[in-house]
Amino acid sequence: MIVKYPSQADANERSKASVPPMSDEFFRRLKDTVSGKSGIQVQDRNREALQVSLLERMKFRGIESYEDYLDYALSESSLSELKHLLDLVTVNETHFFRNPAHMKALRERILPEISRRPDKKTLSVWSAGCATGEEPYSIAIVLMETRPLCPGWRFELVGTDISQAALDAAKQGVYRERSLRGLDERTVRTYFRRQGLLYRVRESVKDAVQLRFSNLTESVMTPVLSDRWDIIFCRNVMIYFSAETRATVVDRLHELLDGDGYFFLGHSESLFGVHEGYRLEELDGCFVYRPASRQETDAAASKRVRGRRKPLGEESDLGAAERAERPAAALEEEPSSIPALTQEDEREAEVEFGLPEAKGQVKDDLVRALAWINRSKNGEAARLCRKVLSKAPDCAEAHFLLGVVQSEQGSEDRAILHFNAAIGLDPNLVMSLFQRAESEARMGRIKQARESYRGALRTLRHVHRDAPVRFGGGLTAGLLVATCGRKLRELT
């Protein structure tokens, strides 16, 4: 599930006509309604685009005022319209086998482990927030290819979503080529039928998946979800929820997960500070949550310590920009325009960036820069970081991200300069120390690399092992400690 709104260009174009704006009071009521019914937090910046979508539904229903439309959507006689309202703020743009490490862990580690359990002959998998079906169908393909591990077993694979429009698309099982990006030719040939420019999932795959409407924020999610599940996928769904809603949903999912089960979140999501009942486990570089024992839960509750974070600095005088070290010449060219990121790209980057309390253009630009780095578009990322440094030359995060860009471009010496700047500005930004160590190791500076790894370990000494690491892509402090220790041993 991904929050969507019409593009701003579309909104501007379609709002040229005389349209009464939503009042502040109504917009607050609308946000409260959407949050209360779905857990999704509507952002103020999407107000104008959402207004355009509401007007289209009002015109379709023959309703003239915003208040009357919302009253109608909430009435007992119009539950279907409430689903349409929620569809206005959710869209489902994803692709097959997203985050391949998760599917590899499912195929090579989790299914073999479950298949060895004595007296077990059923496997249940729930794709919560399944969008237009790419995730549950990907899981179905994995299950079909590993079925020899579980002869005679019964598989139950259910995909649920709050968007009825998305579920309808999933049931059709027809996708553009973009949704299949990254799939090898054999997989496409075996599990899809080409129809012109489109691809249809084969019936054997569709038959393996049950698709159901479900609202994760409701106490009774759906009648079909009554058993305890072996595996739950809930990736990039709760990033749109408030902290309170997220905690409630995670608690309910914990009750529905088998005591030996597996719980997948998005790569930038974490349960640190959300729920004590899970422990994080690494499976060949893939991170998955599992139910914690009572002893582990009690220990986590008594020892939890939050890492201290330094807020983003305020923008300083533009003339101070000259103090920022210039990036490599290869990154100096600025495109005339930056192509659009998807809202999912930006939201995932925002979660990984952290500092939810920080606001303003500096954070927005840095979140977009991180999103571009995650898509390997380093030129766009560098441009945004330079823009930030022209206004806030003391911004540690901008220096860190520029260091990552430089390292990706092979300019390790320049990367180290930026990592050094980030460390000096914010010693708690531990990934700056870790990435500096990585760059130094690649340059053969073994002594310096070892000291940087040790510096990262010292910084992490008072951080709880389950705390997520900023810019760590889902990495926790404990796993980063283990990684630094392994790197030090390799450099001996």
Coordinates of C-alpha atoms in Angstrom, one line a residue:
M1 CA 0.0 0.0 0.0
I2 CA 1.4 3.4 -1.1
V3 CA -0.1 6.7 -0.4
K4 CA -0.9 8.5 -3.6
Y5 CA -2.3 11.8 -4.8
P6 CA -2.7 13.3 -8.3
S7 CA 0.5 14.9 -9.5
Q8 CA 0.8 18.5 -8.6
A9 CA 0.8 19.4 -12.3
D10 CA -2.5 17.6 -12.7
A11 CA -3.9 19.2 -9.7
N12 CA -2.9 22.7 -10.9
E13 CA -4.3 22.1 -14.3
R14 CA -7.6 20.7 -13.1
S15 CA -8.1 23.3 -10.5
K16 CA -7.9 26.2 -12.9
A17 CA -11.7 26.2 -13.0
S18 CA -13.5 28.1 -10.2
V19 CA -13.3 25.6 -7.3
P20 CA -14.2 26.4 -3.7
P21 CA -11.2 25.5 -1.5
M22 CA -11.5 23.2 1.5
S23 CA -11.7 25.1 4.7
D24 CA -9.1 24.5 7.4
E25 CA -11.8 23.0 9.6
F26 CA -12.9 20.5 7.0
F27 CA -9.4 19.5 6.0
R28 CA -8.7 18.7 9.7
R29 CA -11.9 16.6 9.8
L30 CA -10.9 14.8 6.6
K31 CA -7.4 14.0 8.0
D32 CA -8.9 12.8 11.2
T33 CA -11.4 10.6 9.3
V34 CA -8.8 9.0 7.0
S35 CA -6.5 8.4 10.0
G36 CA -9.2 7.0 12.1
K37 CA -10.5 4.7 9.4
S38 CA -7.2 3.5 7.9
G39 CA -4.3 4.7 10.0
I40 CA -2.9 6.7 7.1
Q41 CA -1.6 10.2 7.9
V42 CA -2.6 12.8 5.2
Q43 CA 0.1 15.4 4.8
D44 CA -0.6 19.1 4.6
R45 CA 1.4 19.4 1.4
N46 CA -1.1 17.1 -0.4
R47 CA -4.1 19.3 0.4
E48 CA -4.6 20.8 -3.0
A49 CA -4.2 17.5 -4.9
L50 CA -6.6 15.7 -2.6
Q51 CA -9.1 18.4 -3.1
V52 CA -9.2 17.7 -6.8
S53 CA -9.8 14.0 -6.2
L54 CA -12.6 14.8 -3.7
L55 CA -14.3 17.1 -6.2
E56 CA -14.3 14.2 -8.8
R57 CA -16.1 11.9 -6.4
M58 CA -18.5 14.7 -5.4
K59 CA -19.4 15.3 -9.0
F60 CA -19.9 11.6 -9.6
R61 CA -22.3 11.4 -6.6
G62 CA -24.0 14.6 -7.3
I63 CA -23.0 16.1 -4.0
E64 CA -22.2 19.8 -3.9
S65 CA -20.4 20.4 -0.5
Y66 CA -17.4 18.8 1.1
E67 CA -19.1 18.3 4.4
D68 CA -22.1 16.6 2.8
Y69 CA -19.8 14.3 0.8
L70 CA -17.9 13.2 3.9
D71 CA -21.2 12.7 5.9
Y72 CA -22.4 10.5 3.0
A73 CA -19.2 8.5 2.9
L74 CA -19.5 7.8 6.6
S75 CA -23.1 6.9 6.6
E76 CA -24.3 3.4 7.2
S77 CA -25.9 3.2 3.8
S78 CA -22.7 4.0 1.9
L79 CA -19.9 1.8 3.1
S80 CA -18.8 1.4 -0.6
E81 CA -18.2 5.2 -0.8
L82 CA -15.9 5.1 2.2
K83 CA -13.8 2.5 0.3
H84 CA -13.7 5.0 -2.6
L85 CA -12.6 7.7 -0.3
L86 CA -9.7 5.6 1.0
D87 CA -8.8 4.7 -2.6
L88 CA -8.2 8.4 -3.1
V89 CA -5.2 8.3 -0.8
T90 CA -3.8 4.9 -1.6
V91 CA -2.2 3.6 -4.8
N92 CA -0.2 0.5 -5.3
E93 CA 2.9 0.9 -7.4
T94 CA 5.3 -1.9 -6.8
H95 CA 6.9 -4.7 -8.8
F96 CA 7.5 -8.5 -8.6
F97 CA 10.2 -9.8 -6.3
R98 CA 10.8 -6.5 -4.7
N99 CA 13.6 -6.7 -2.2
P100 CA 15.1 -9.9 -3.7
A101 CA 16.9 -10.6 -0.4
H102 CA 13.6 -11.3 1.3
M103 CA 12.5 -13.7 -1.4
K104 CA 15.9 -15.4 -1.3
A105 CA 15.7 -15.8 2.5
L106 CA 12.2 -17.3 2.1
R107 CA 13.4 -19.7 -0.6
E108 CA 16.7 -20.8 0.9
R109 CA 16.4 -20.4 4.6
I110 CA 12.9 -20.1 5.9
L111 CA 11.0 -22.7 3.9
P112 CA 13.7 -25.4 4.4
E113 CA 13.7 -24.7 8.1
I114 CA 9.9 -24.9 8.4
S115 CA 9.8 -28.1 6.2
R116 CA 12.1 -29.9 8.8
R117 CA 9.6 -29.3 11.6
P118 CA 8.2 -32.6 12.8
D119 CA 4.5 -33.3 12.3
K120 CA 3.9 -30.1 10.3
K121 CA 2.0 -30.4 7.1
T122 CA 0.6 -26.9 6.6
L123 CA 2.2 -23.5 5.7
S124 CA 0.3 -20.2 6.1
V125 CA 1.6 -17.0 4.6
W126 CA -0.1 -13.6 4.8
S127 CA 0.8 -10.6 2.5
A128 CA -0.7 -7.7 4.5
G129 CA -1.0 -4.6 2.3
C130 CA -0.6 -6.6 -0.9
A131 CA -1.4 -3.7 -3.2
T132 CA -2.1 -4.8 -6.8
G133 CA -0.8 -8.4 -6.1
E134 CA 2.8 -8.4 -7.1
E135 CA 4.0 -9.4 -3.6
P136 CA 1.6 -12.4 -3.0
Y137 CA 2.1 -13.6 -6.5
S138 CA 5.9 -13.4 -6.0
I139 CA 5.5 -15.5 -2.9
A140 CA 3.3 -17.9 -4.8
I141 CA 6.1 -18.4 -7.3
V142 CA 8.6 -19.1 -4.6
L143 CA 6.2 -21.6 -3.0
M144 CA 5.6 -23.4 -6.3
E145 CA 9.3 -23.7 -7.0
T146 CA 10.1 -25.0 -3.5
R147 CA 7.1 -27.4 -3.2
P148 CA 9.3 -30.5 -3.4
L149 CA 10.6 -29.5 0.0
C150 CA 7.1 -30.0 1.4
P151 CA 5.5 -33.0 -0.3
G152 CA 1.9 -33.4 0.7
W153 CA 1.7 -30.0 2.5
R154 CA -1.3 -27.6 2.3
F155 CA -0.3 -24.1 1.5
E156 CA -2.5 -21.1 2.5
L157 CA -1.4 -17.8 0.9
V158 CA -3.6 -14.8 1.5
G159 CA -3.1 -11.2 0.3
T160 CA -5.1 -8.4 1.8
D161 CA -5.4 -4.6 1.2
I162 CA -7.5 -1.7 2.3
S163 CA -7.9 -0.5 -1.3
Q164 CA -10.7 -2.3 -3.2
A165 CA -9.4 -0.8 -6.5
A166 CA -6.0 -2.4 -5.8
L167 CA -7.6 -5.8 -5.0
D168 CA -9.6 -5.6 -8.2
A169 CA -6.5 -5.1 -10.2
A170 CA -4.7 -7.9 -8.3
K171 CA -7.6 -10.3 -9.2
Q172 CA -7.1 -9.4 -12.9
G173 CA -3.4 -10.2 -12.6
V174 CA -2.5 -8.1 -15.6
Y175 CA 0.7 -6.0 -15.5
R176 CA 2.9 -3.7 -17.5
E177 CA 6.4 -4.8 -18.3
R178 CA 7.7 -2.3 -15.7
S179 CA 6.2 -4.5 -13.0
L180 CA 8.3 -7.4 -14.2
R181 CA 11.6 -5.6 -14.1
G182 CA 14.4 -7.7 -12.7
L183 CA 12.7 -11.0 -13.5
D184 CA 14.7 -13.4 -15.6
E185 CA 13.4 -14.7 -18.9
R186 CA 12.7 -18.2 -17.5
T187 CA 10.5 -16.8 -14.7
V188 CA 8.5 -14.6 -17.1
R189 CA 8.1 -17.4 -19.6
T190 CA 7.0 -19.9 -16.9
Y191 CA 4.6 -17.8 -14.8
F192 CA 3.2 -15.2 -17.2
R193 CA 1.4 -15.0 -20.5
R194 CA 2.2 -12.1 -22.8
Q195 CA -0.7 -10.2 -24.2
G196 CA 0.5 -7.4 -26.5
L197 CA 2.4 -4.9 -24.3
L198 CA 1.0 -6.5 -21.1
Y199 CA 1.7 -9.6 -19.1
R200 CA -1.0 -11.8 -17.4
V201 CA -0.2 -14.0 -14.4
R202 CA -0.9 -17.6 -15.2
E203 CA -3.9 -19.2 -13.6
S204 CA -1.8 -21.6 -11.6
V205 CA -0.2 -18.7 -9.8
K206 CA -3.5 -16.8 -9.3
D207 CA -5.2 -19.9 -7.9
A208 CA -2.5 -20.1 -5.2
V209 CA -3.5 -16.8 -3.7
Q210 CA -6.6 -15.7 -1.9
L211 CA -7.3 -12.0 -2.1
R212 CA -9.4 -10.3 0.6
F213 CA -10.3 -6.8 1.7
S214 CA -8.8 -6.0 5.1
N215 CA -8.2 -2.9 7.3
L216 CA -5.2 -3.5 9.5
T217 CA -6.4 -0.8 12.0
E218 CA -9.7 -2.6 12.8
S219 CA -9.8 -4.9 15.8
V220 CA -11.2 -7.7 13.6
M221 CA -9.1 -7.4 10.5
T222 CA -11.1 -9.9 8.4
P223 CA -12.8 -13.3 9.0
V224 CA -10.2 -15.2 7.0
L225 CA -7.4 -14.2 9.4
S226 CA -8.3 -16.4 12.3
D227 CA -5.3 -18.7 12.5
R228 CA -1.7 -18.1 13.6
W229 CA 0.5 -17.4 10.6
D230 CA 3.8 -19.0 9.9
I231 CA 5.0 -16.0 7.8
I232 CA 3.7 -12.4 7.6
F233 CA 4.8 -9.9 5.1
C234 CA 3.8 -6.3 6.0
R235 CA 6.3 -4.3 4.0
N236 CA 6.1 -0.5 3.6
V237 CA 2.6 -0.4 5.0
M238 CA 3.0 1.0 8.5
I239 CA 5.3 3.8 7.4
Y240 CA 2.1 5.8 6.7
F241 CA 0.7 5.2 10.2
S242 CA 1.0 7.3 13.3
A243 CA 3.1 5.9 16.0
E244 CA 0.1 5.0 18.1
T245 CA -1.6 3.2 15.2
R246 CA 1.7 1.4 14.3
A247 CA 2.0 0.1 17.8
T248 CA -1.6 -1.2 17.8
V249 CA -1.2 -2.9 14.5
V250 CA 2.1 -4.5 15.4
D251 CA 0.6 -5.8 18.6
R252 CA -2.3 -7.4 16.7
L253 CA 0.1 -9.0 14.1
H254 CA 2.2 -10.3 17.0
E255 CA -0.9 -12.1 18.3
L256 CA -1.6 -13.6 14.9
L257 CA 2.0 -14.7 14.2
D258 CA 3.0 -18.3 15.2
G259 CA 5.5 -18.6 18.0
D260 CA 8.1 -19.8 15.6
G261 CA 7.0 -17.5 12.8
Y262 CA 8.7 -14.9 10.6
F263 CA 7.7 -11.3 10.2
F264 CA 9.0 -9.2 7.2
L265 CA 9.0 -5.4 7.2
G266 CA 10.3 -3.0 4.6
H267 CA 14.1 -2.6 4.4
S268 CA 14.0 0.8 6.2
E269 CA 11.4 -0.1 8.8
S270 CA 12.1 -1.0 12.4
L271 CA 10.2 -2.2 15.5
F272 CA 12.6 -0.5 17.9
G273 CA 10.6 1.4 20.4
V274 CA 7.3 0.0 18.9
H275 CA 7.0 -3.5 20.4
E276 CA 9.1 -5.6 22.8
G277 CA 7.7 -8.9 21.6
Y278 CA 10.0 -9.4 18.6
R279 CA 13.7 -10.1 18.1
L280 CA 15.6 -9.3 14.9
E281 CA 17.3 -12.1 13.1
E282 CA 19.8 -12.0 10.2
L283 CA 19.5 -14.5 7.4
D284 CA 22.4 -14.1 5.0
G285 CA 22.2 -10.3 5.1
C286 CA 18.4 -10.2 5.2
F287 CA 16.7 -9.0 8.4
V288 CA 13.5 -10.6 9.7
Y289 CA 11.6 -10.3 13.0
R290 CA 10.6 -13.3 15.0
P291 CA 8.6 -13.6 18.2
A292 CA 10.8 -13.1 21.3
S293 CA 10.8 -15.4 24.3
R294 CA 9.4 -14.0 27.5
Q295 CA 13.0 -13.7 28.9
E296 CA 14.1 -11.7 25.8
T297 CA 11.0 -9.5 26.1
D298 CA 11.6 -8.7 29.8
A299 CA 15.3 -8.0 29.1
A300 CA 14.5 -5.6 26.3
A301 CA 11.9 -3.8 28.3
S302 CA 14.3 -3.3 31.2
K303 CA 17.4 -2.3 29.2
R304 CA 16.1 -0.2 26.4
V305 CA 18.1 2.9 25.9
R306 CA 17.5 5.3 23.0
G307 CA 20.4 6.7 21.0
R308 CA 20.8 10.4 21.1
R309 CA 20.2 12.2 17.9
K310 CA 21.3 15.7 16.9
P311 CA 18.6 17.8 15.1
L312 CA 19.3 19.3 11.7
G313 CA 20.9 22.6 11.9
E314 CA 19.1 25.7 10.8
E315 CA 19.9 27.2 7.4
S316 CA 22.7 29.7 7.6
D317 CA 23.8 32.6 5.5
L318 CA 24.2 31.8 1.8
G319 CA 27.6 33.4 1.8
A320 CA 28.9 30.5 4.0
A321 CA 28.5 28.1 1.1
E322 CA 32.1 28.5 0.1
R323 CA 33.2 26.7 3.3
A324 CA 31.7 23.4 1.8
E325 CA 34.2 21.2 0.1
R326 CA 33.5 21.0 -3.6
P327 CA 32.5 17.6 -5.0
A328 CA 34.2 15.8 -7.9
A329 CA 34.0 17.6 -11.3
A330 CA 32.0 14.6 -12.7
L331 CA 29.2 15.6 -10.4
E332 CA 29.2 19.3 -11.1
E333 CA 26.8 19.3 -14.1
E334 CA 23.3 20.1 -12.9
P335 CA 20.4 18.7 -14.9
S336 CA 17.9 21.3 -16.1
S337 CA 15.2 19.4 -14.2
I338 CA 15.1 16.4 -11.9
P339 CA 12.8 13.5 -12.8
A340 CA 10.0 12.7 -10.4
L341 CA 10.5 10.2 -7.6
T342 CA 7.6 8.0 -6.6
Q343 CA 5.9 8.8 -3.3
E344 CA 7.0 5.4 -2.1
D345 CA 10.7 6.2 -2.9
E346 CA 10.4 9.4 -0.8
R347 CA 8.5 7.8 2.0
E348 CA 11.0 4.9 2.4
A349 CA 13.9 7.4 2.3
E350 CA 12.1 9.5 5.0
V351 CA 11.9 6.5 7.3
E352 CA 15.5 5.6 6.7
F353 CA 16.5 9.3 7.2
G354 CA 14.9 9.4 10.7
L355 CA 14.4 12.6 12.6
P356 CA 10.6 12.6 12.3
E357 CA 10.4 15.8 14.3
A358 CA 12.5 17.7 11.8
K359 CA 10.7 19.8 9.3
G360 CA 11.6 22.2 6.4
Q361 CA 13.2 22.4 3.0
V362 CA 16.5 21.1 4.2
K363 CA 15.1 17.8 5.4
D364 CA 12.9 17.5 2.3
D365 CA 15.9 17.9 0.0
L366 CA 18.0 15.5 1.9
V367 CA 15.2 12.9 2.0
R368 CA 14.9 13.2 -1.8
A369 CA 18.7 12.9 -2.1
L370 CA 18.7 9.7 -0.1
A371 CA 15.9 8.4 -2.3
W372 CA 17.9 9.1 -5.4
I373 CA 20.9 7.3 -3.9
N374 CA 18.7 4.3 -3.2
R375 CA 17.9 4.3 -6.9
S376 CA 21.6 4.7 -7.9
K377 CA 20.9 8.2 -9.4
N378 CA 24.0 9.8 -7.8
G379 CA 24.0 13.0 -10.0
E380 CA 20.6 14.1 -8.8
A381 CA 21.5 13.2 -5.2
A382 CA 24.7 15.3 -5.4
R383 CA 22.8 18.3 -6.8
L384 CA 20.4 18.2 -3.9
C385 CA 23.2 17.8 -1.3
R386 CA 25.0 20.8 -2.8
K387 CA 21.8 22.8 -2.7
V388 CA 21.5 22.1 1.0
L389 CA 25.2 22.9 1.7
S390 CA 24.8 26.2 -0.1
K391 CA 22.3 27.2 2.6
A392 CA 23.4 25.1 5.6
P393 CA 27.1 24.3 5.2
D394 CA 27.1 22.8 8.7
C395 CA 24.6 20.1 7.8
A396 CA 26.2 16.7 8.8
E397 CA 23.6 14.7 6.8
A398 CA 24.4 16.5 3.6
H399 CA 28.1 15.8 4.0
F400 CA 27.4 12.2 4.8
L401 CA 25.2 11.7 1.7
L402 CA 27.8 13.4 -0.5
G403 CA 30.4 11.1 0.9
V404 CA 28.2 8.1 -0.1
V405 CA 27.8 9.6 -3.6
Q406 CA 31.6 10.1 -4.0
S407 CA 32.3 6.6 -2.8
E408 CA 29.8 5.2 -5.3
Q409 CA 31.6 7.2 -8.0
G410 CA 35.0 5.7 -6.9
S411 CA 36.3 9.0 -5.5
E412 CA 37.2 7.5 -2.1
D413 CA 39.5 10.4 -1.1
R414 CA 36.8 12.9 -1.6
A415 CA 34.3 10.7 0.1
I416 CA 36.5 10.6 3.2
L417 CA 36.7 14.4 3.3
H418 CA 32.9 14.5 3.4
F419 CA 32.7 11.7 6.0
N420 CA 35.2 13.6 8.1
A421 CA 33.1 16.8 7.9
A422 CA 30.0 14.8 8.9
I423 CA 31.8 13.3 11.9
G424 CA 33.0 16.6 13.1
L425 CA 29.5 18.1 12.8
D426 CA 27.7 15.2 14.4
P427 CA 29.8 12.6 16.2
N428 CA 26.7 10.5 16.8
L429 CA 26.1 9.9 13.0
V430 CA 27.8 6.5 13.3
M431 CA 27.4 5.5 9.6
S432 CA 29.8 8.3 8.8
L433 CA 32.5 6.5 10.8
F434 CA 31.5 3.1 9.3
Q435 CA 31.5 4.4 5.7
R436 CA 34.8 6.2 6.3
A437 CA 36.3 2.9 7.4
E438 CA 35.0 1.2 4.3
S439 CA 36.5 3.8 2.1
E440 CA 39.8 3.7 3.9
A441 CA 39.9 -0.1 3.6
R442 CA 39.3 0.0 -0.1
M443 CA 42.2 2.5 -0.4
G444 CA 44.5 0.1 1.5
R445 CA 44.7 2.4 4.5
I446 CA 44.4 -0.5 6.9
K447 CA 45.5 1.3 10.1
Q448 CA 43.1 4.2 9.5
A449 CA 40.3 1.8 8.6
R450 CA 40.7 -0.2 11.9
E451 CA 40.6 3.1 13.9
S452 CA 37.4 4.2 12.1
Y453 CA 35.8 0.8 12.8
R454 CA 36.8 1.1 16.5
G455 CA 35.4 4.6 16.5
A456 CA 32.1 3.3 15.3
L457 CA 32.1 0.7 18.1
R458 CA 32.8 3.3 20.7
T459 CA 29.9 5.4 19.4
L460 CA 27.6 2.4 19.6
R461 CA 28.6 1.4 23.1
H462 CA 25.7 3.2 24.8
V463 CA 23.1 2.5 22.1
H464 CA 20.6 -0.3 22.6
R465 CA 21.4 -3.2 20.3
D466 CA 17.9 -3.2 18.7
A467 CA 18.0 0.6 17.9
P468 CA 17.8 1.3 14.2
V469 CA 20.9 3.0 12.7
R470 CA 20.2 6.1 10.8
F471 CA 21.0 5.6 7.1
G472 CA 21.6 2.0 7.8
G473 CA 18.9 0.6 5.6
G474 CA 17.2 -1.3 8.4
L475 CA 20.5 -2.2 10.2
T476 CA 20.3 -2.2 14.0
A477 CA 23.1 -1.1 16.4
G478 CA 23.7 -4.7 17.4
L479 CA 24.1 -5.9 13.8
L480 CA 26.4 -2.9 13.1
V481 CA 28.5 -3.8 16.1
A482 CA 28.8 -7.4 14.8
T483 CA 29.7 -6.1 11.3
C484 CA 32.4 -3.8 12.7
G485 CA 33.9 -6.7 14.7
R486 CA 34.0 -8.9 11.7
K487 CA 35.6 -6.2 9.6
L488 CA 38.3 -5.7 12.2
R489 CA 39.1 -9.4 12.3
E490 CA 39.3 -9.4 8.5
L491 CA 41.8 -6.6 8.7
T492 CA 44.1 -8.3 11.2

